[in-house]
Coordinates of C-alpha atoms in Angstrom, one line a residue:
X23 CA 0.0 0.0 0.0
X24 CA 1.4 3.4 -0.9
X25 CA 1.6 6.3 1.5
X26 CA -1.3 8.2 -0.2
X27 CA -3.4 5.1 0.1
X28 CA -2.5 4.8 3.7
X29 CA -3.4 8.4 4.4
X30 CA -6.8 8.0 2.7
X31 CA -7.5 4.8 4.8
X32 CA -6.6 6.7 8.0
X33 CA -8.8 9.6 7.0
X34 CA -11.8 7.4 6.4
X35 CA -11.2 5.6 9.7
X36 CA -11.0 8.9 11.5
X37 CA -14.4 10.2 10.1
X38 CA -16.1 6.8 10.8
X39 CA -14.6 6.9 14.3
X40 CA -15.9 10.4 15.1
X41 CA -19.3 9.4 13.8
X42 CA -19.5 6.4 16.2
X43 CA -18.4 8.5 19.1
X44 CA -20.8 11.3 18.4
X45 CA -23.8 9.0 17.9
X46 CA -23.0 6.8 21.0
X47 CA -21.8 9.6 23.3
X48 CA -18.8 7.6 24.4
X49 CA -15.8 9.4 26.0
X50 CA -12.5 8.5 27.5
X51 CA -13.5 10.1 30.8
X52 CA -17.0 8.7 30.9
X53 CA -16.7 7.6 34.6
X54 CA -14.8 10.7 35.9
X55 CA -17.7 11.9 38.0
X56 CA -19.8 8.8 38.4
X57 CA -16.9 6.5 39.5
X58 CA -13.7 8.7 40.0
X59 CA -11.6 5.7 41.1
X60 CA -12.5 3.6 38.0
X61 CA -9.0 3.7 36.5
X62 CA -7.2 3.1 39.8
X63 CA -9.4 0.1 40.6
X64 CA -8.9 -1.4 37.2
X65 CA -5.1 -0.9 37.4
X66 CA -4.9 -2.5 40.9
X67 CA -7.0 -5.4 39.9
X68 CA -5.3 -6.4 36.6
X69 CA -1.8 -5.8 38.1
X70 CA -2.4 -8.2 41.0
X71 CA -3.9 -10.8 38.6
X72 CA -1.2 -10.6 36.0
X73 CA 1.6 -10.9 38.6
X74 CA 0.0 -14.0 40.1
X75 CA -1.1 -15.5 36.7
X76 CA 1.2 -14.3 33.9
X77 CA -1.0 -15.8 31.2
X78 CA -3.9 -13.4 32.1
X79 CA -2.9 -10.8 29.4
X80 CA -3.1 -13.3 26.5
X81 CA -6.2 -14.9 28.0
X82 CA -8.1 -11.6 28.3
X83 CA -7.0 -10.5 24.8
X84 CA -8.5 -13.7 23.4
X85 CA -11.7 -13.3 25.4
X86 CA -12.0 -9.7 24.1
X87 CA -11.7 -10.9 20.5
X88 CA -14.2 -13.6 20.9
X89 CA -16.7 -11.1 22.4
X90 CA -16.2 -8.3 20.0
X91 CA -15.9 -10.1 16.6
X92 CA -19.2 -11.9 16.9
X93 CA -21.8 -9.2 17.4
X94 CA -19.9 -6.4 19.0
X95 CA -18.2 -5.5 22.2
X96 CA -21.1 -6.1 24.5
X97 CA -19.9 -8.7 27.0
X98 CA -22.2 -11.4 25.6
X99 CA -19.3 -13.9 26.0
X100 CA -19.3 -13.5 29.8
X101 CA -22.9 -14.9 30.3
X102 CA -23.2 -18.3 31.9
X103 CA -25.5 -20.8 30.4
X104 CA -28.8 -21.8 32.1
X105 CA -31.1 -24.8 31.7
X106 CA -33.1 -22.5 29.4
X107 CA -30.3 -20.9 27.3
X108 CA -27.0 -22.2 26.0
X109 CA -24.8 -19.1 26.0
X110 CA -21.9 -18.1 23.7
X111 CA -19.2 -19.2 26.1
X112 CA -20.4 -22.8 25.7
X113 CA -20.1 -22.8 21.9
X114 CA -17.3 -25.3 20.9
X115 CA -14.8 -22.7 19.8
X116 CA -15.2 -20.9 23.2
X117 CA -14.8 -23.9 25.5
X118 CA -11.0 -23.4 25.6
X119 CA -11.2 -19.7 26.7
X120 CA -8.9 -19.5 29.7
X121 CA -10.5 -19.1 33.2
X122 CA -8.0 -16.4 34.1
X123 CA -9.7 -14.0 31.7
X124 CA -13.1 -14.5 33.2
X125 CA -11.6 -14.2 36.7
X126 CA -9.9 -10.9 36.2
X127 CA -13.2 -9.4 34.9
X128 CA -15.1 -10.8 37.9
X129 CA -12.6 -9.4 40.3
X130 CA -12.7 -5.9 38.7
X131 CA -16.5 -5.9 38.6
X132 CA -16.7 -6.9 42.3
X133 CA -14.4 -4.1 43.3
X134 CA -16.2 -1.6 41.2
X135 CA -19.6 -2.6 42.5
X136 CA -18.4 -2.0 46.0
X137 CA -17.1 1.5 45.1
X138 CA -19.7 2.6 42.4
X139 CA -22.8 0.3 42.4
X140 CA -24.6 -0.2 39.1
X141 CA -22.4 2.2 37.3
X142 CA -19.7 0.5 35.2
X143 CA -20.6 -2.0 32.5
X144 CA -18.9 -5.3 32.1
X145 CA -18.3 -4.4 28.4
X146 CA -16.2 -1.4 29.5
X147 CA -14.4 -3.5 32.1
X148 CA -13.4 -6.0 29.4
X149 CA -12.3 -3.3 27.0
X150 CA -10.1 -1.5 29.5
X151 CA -8.7 -4.7 31.1
X152 CA -7.6 -5.8 27.6
X153 CA -5.8 -2.6 26.7
X154 CA -4.1 -2.3 30.1
X155 CA -2.9 -5.9 30.1
X156 CA -1.6 -5.6 26.5
X157 CA 0.3 -2.5 27.6
X158 CA 1.7 -4.3 30.7
X159 CA 3.4 -7.0 28.6
X160 CA 5.0 -4.5 26.3
X161 CA 2.3 -3.7 23.7
X162 CA 1.1 -0.3 22.5
X163 CA -1.2 1.9 24.4
X164 CA -4.5 3.0 22.6
X165 CA -7.5 4.9 23.7
X166 CA -10.6 3.1 25.0
X167 CA -13.7 5.1 24.8
X168 CA -16.2 4.3 27.5
X169 CA -20.0 4.2 27.9
X170 CA -20.9 0.8 26.5
X171 CA -23.8 -1.1 27.8
X172 CA -24.1 -4.9 28.3
X173 CA -26.3 -6.8 25.9
X174 CA -29.3 -8.9 27.1
X175 CA -28.7 -11.8 24.6
X176 CA -26.1 -14.5 24.4
X177 CA -26.7 -17.6 22.3
X178 CA -24.2 -20.3 21.4
X179 CA -26.0 -20.9 18.2
X180 CA -24.9 -17.5 16.9
X181 CA -21.2 -18.4 17.1
X182 CA -20.6 -21.2 14.6
X183 CA -18.9 -19.9 11.4
X184 CA -18.7 -16.4 12.7
X185 CA -15.4 -16.5 14.5
X186 CA -12.1 -17.4 12.8
X187 CA -10.7 -20.9 13.4
X188 CA -7.1 -21.8 12.9
X189 CA -8.2 -24.5 10.4
X190 CA -10.2 -22.1 8.2
X191 CA -8.9 -21.2 4.7
X192 CA -7.4 -17.7 4.6
X193 CA -10.2 -16.5 2.3
X194 CA -12.8 -17.5 4.9
X195 CA -10.9 -15.7 7.7
X196 CA -10.6 -12.6 5.5
X197 CA -14.3 -12.7 4.8
X198 CA -15.2 -12.8 8.5
X199 CA -13.3 -9.6 9.1
X200 CA -14.5 -8.0 5.8
X201 CA -18.1 -8.5 6.9
X202 CA -17.3 -6.4 10.0
X203 CA -15.6 -3.7 7.8
X204 CA -12.0 -4.7 8.7
X205 CA -9.4 -4.6 5.9
X206 CA -6.9 -7.4 5.2
X207 CA -4.2 -5.2 6.7
X208 CA -6.2 -4.7 9.9
X209 CA -6.8 -8.5 10.1
X210 CA -3.1 -9.2 9.8
X211 CA -2.3 -6.6 12.5
X212 CA -4.9 -8.1 14.9
X213 CA -3.4 -11.5 14.2
X214 CA -0.3 -10.2 15.9
X215 CA -2.1 -10.9 19.1
X216 CA -0.6 -14.4 18.7
X217 CA 2.7 -12.9 19.9
X218 CA 1.6 -13.8 23.4
X219 CA -0.4 -16.8 24.8
X220 CA -0.6 -20.4 23.9
X221 CA -2.7 -22.8 21.8
X222 CA -3.9 -26.3 22.8
X223 CA -2.3 -29.2 20.9
X224 CA -5.7 -30.4 19.6
X225 CA -5.9 -27.1 17.6
X226 CA -3.0 -28.1 15.3
X227 CA -2.5 -31.8 15.9
X228 CA -3.8 -32.6 12.4
X229 CA -0.8 -30.8 11.0
X230 CA 1.9 -32.6 13.0
X231 CA 0.6 -36.2 13.2
X232 CA -0.4 -38.7 10.6
X233 CA 0.0 -36.2 7.8
X234 CA -0.9 -37.8 4.5
X235 CA 2.4 -37.0 2.8
X236 CA 6.1 -37.5 3.7
X237 CA 7.3 -35.9 5.9
X238 CA 4.4 -36.8 8.2
X239 CA 3.8 -33.2 9.1
X240 CA 2.7 -30.1 7.2
X241 CA 5.7 -29.0 5.1
X242 CA 5.2 -25.4 6.1
X243 CA 6.7 -26.2 9.5
X244 CA 10.4 -26.0 10.2
X245 CA 11.4 -29.7 10.6
X246 CA 13.0 -29.4 14.0
X247 CA 10.1 -27.3 15.2
X248 CA 7.6 -30.0 13.9
X249 CA 9.5 -32.7 15.7
X250 CA 9.6 -30.7 19.0
X251 CA 5.8 -30.1 18.7
X252 CA 5.2 -33.9 18.2
X253 CA 7.1 -34.6 21.4
X254 CA 5.4 -31.8 23.3
X255 CA 1.9 -32.9 22.3
X256 CA 2.5 -36.6 22.4
X257 CA -0.2 -37.2 25.1
X258 CA -2.7 -34.6 23.9
X259 CA -5.5 -37.2 23.4
X260 CA -5.2 -38.3 27.0
X261 CA -4.6 -34.8 28.2
X262 CA -6.5 -32.2 26.2
X263 CA -5.1 -29.3 28.3
X264 CA -1.6 -29.8 26.7
X265 CA -0.6 -26.6 25.0
X266 CA 2.3 -24.8 23.3
X267 CA 3.3 -21.1 23.2
X268 CA 2.1 -19.3 20.1
X269 CA 5.4 -17.4 19.9
X270 CA 8.2 -19.7 21.0
X271 CA 10.9 -16.9 20.9
X272 CA 9.3 -14.4 23.3
X273 CA 6.0 -15.9 24.6
X274 CA 5.3 -13.4 27.4
X275 CA 6.4 -10.3 25.6
X276 CA 4.2 -8.3 23.1
X277 CA 6.5 -7.7 20.2
X278 CA 6.8 -8.4 16.4
X279 CA 8.7 -11.7 16.7
X280 CA 5.5 -13.6 15.9
X281 CA 5.8 -12.2 12.3
X282 CA 9.5 -12.9 12.2
X283 CA 8.8 -16.5 13.1
X284 CA 6.5 -17.2 10.1
X285 CA 9.0 -17.1 7.3
X286 CA 11.2 -19.5 9.3
X287 CA 8.4 -22.1 9.6
X288 CA 7.9 -21.4 13.3
X289 CA 4.2 -20.5 13.1
X290 CA 2.1 -22.8 15.3
X291 CA -1.3 -22.8 13.7
X292 CA -2.5 -23.5 10.2
X293 CA -3.8 -19.9 10.0
X294 CA -0.4 -18.6 11.0
X295 CA 1.2 -20.3 8.0
X296 CA -1.6 -19.1 5.9
X297 CA -0.8 -15.5 6.7
X298 CA 2.7 -15.9 5.3
X299 CA 1.8 -18.0 2.3
X300 CA -1.3 -16.0 1.0
X301 CA -0.3 -13.2 -1.4
X302 CA -3.0 -10.9 0.1
X303 CA -1.6 -11.1 3.6
X304 CA 2.1 -11.8 3.1
X305 CA 3.2 -8.2 2.4
X306 CA 1.8 -7.1 5.7
X307 CA 3.5 -10.0 7.5
X308 CA 6.8 -8.9 6.0
X309 CA 6.2 -5.2 6.9
X310 CA 5.4 -6.0 10.5
X311 CA 8.4 -8.4 10.7
X312 CA 10.7 -5.6 9.6
X313 CA 9.2 -2.8 11.6
X314 CA 7.8 -3.2 15.1
X315 CA 6.7 0.4 15.2
X316 CA 4.5 -0.1 12.1
X317 CA 3.0 -3.2 13.7
X318 CA 2.3 -1.4 17.0
X319 CA 0.7 1.6 15.2
X320 CA -1.5 -0.7 13.1
X321 CA -2.4 -2.9 16.0
X322 CA -3.4 0.1 18.2
X323 CA -5.6 1.6 15.4
X324 CA -7.2 -1.8 14.7
X325 CA -7.9 -2.5 18.4
X326 CA -9.4 1.0 18.9
X327 CA -11.7 0.3 15.9
X328 CA -12.6 -3.2 17.2
X329 CA -13.4 -1.9 20.7
X330 CA -16.1 0.3 19.1
X331 CA -17.5 -2.5 16.9
X332 CA -21.2 -3.2 17.5
X333 CA -21.4 -1.5 20.8
X334 CA -24.7 -1.1 22.6
X335 CA -25.6 2.2 24.3
X336 CA -28.7 3.7 25.9
X337 CA -31.7 1.5 26.0
X338 CA -30.1 -1.1 23.8
X339 CA -28.3 -2.6 26.8
X340 CA -28.0 -2.6 30.6
X341 CA -25.4 -2.4 33.3
X342 CA -25.3 -5.9 34.7
X343 CA -25.0 -6.3 38.5
X344 CA -22.8 -9.3 37.8
X345 CA -21.0 -10.0 34.6
X346 CA -22.1 -13.6 34.1
X347 CA -25.9 -13.1 34.3
X348 CA -28.5 -10.8 32.9
X349 CA -30.3 -8.5 35.4

């Protein structure tokens, strides 16, 4: 993409962004009067949680994606199923969402309810917790505009086919983002979230075991890496919790090494290899591998945009008393 094209894209994004903020009346300091200690409570909560459970940042980032990409950033992912409703979090793709992410949101909500009852939405808590945790592990800071409401609907049936899976063809993943007005470049930037966190062995086992051709693993893998994965995941059928870091070089640091790994065959998931091998996405992988500042700027813009996708305000939502249940 040329610099003039980039400028046009940024300009279009800025106008769209302002329109959303004007229409929804979101603001950075939304809770400055109604809950003055909001930022401090959030910082204390996530800092304590991240120190005791260092995987919390990656877990919360993944939870945020699974909430926002479906029908918007409305905390529908946090609802617990009942005998009368199977909620989003019990859809197959969401069953592996880590408990640490749900726990940090619950802790923040409990602390905020004691300080400012019925004031701060779970949707805002998730958005801010994600941003602050990403920043804590070295990622870029970006603005989070506040004033979202929590949705009153959460159905597992809405999930299938509407969230990207690592086994999907790249065209299908691109299409999922395009339907939500995200460009290929924005999708590649958001995929950089794989620079932290881990994936369960059953998410990529089909690519490292019993592969139909010789060698008996997907040829996109570095041979030594494939052999190491086979050993690490050897008992995954008996132990489905077995997992491997998404970025083996710096798994707990938010940086651009994820992109640098892909040309070397060190991508973990099929979709990771797809990013480097698809001509539509490869130029952006190469750009972000070369220039971490470009990656950070693109990631921050895309996250700011995603945090405003499909938000509910006014009477379209509520402020839940507890994040896992409707009022």
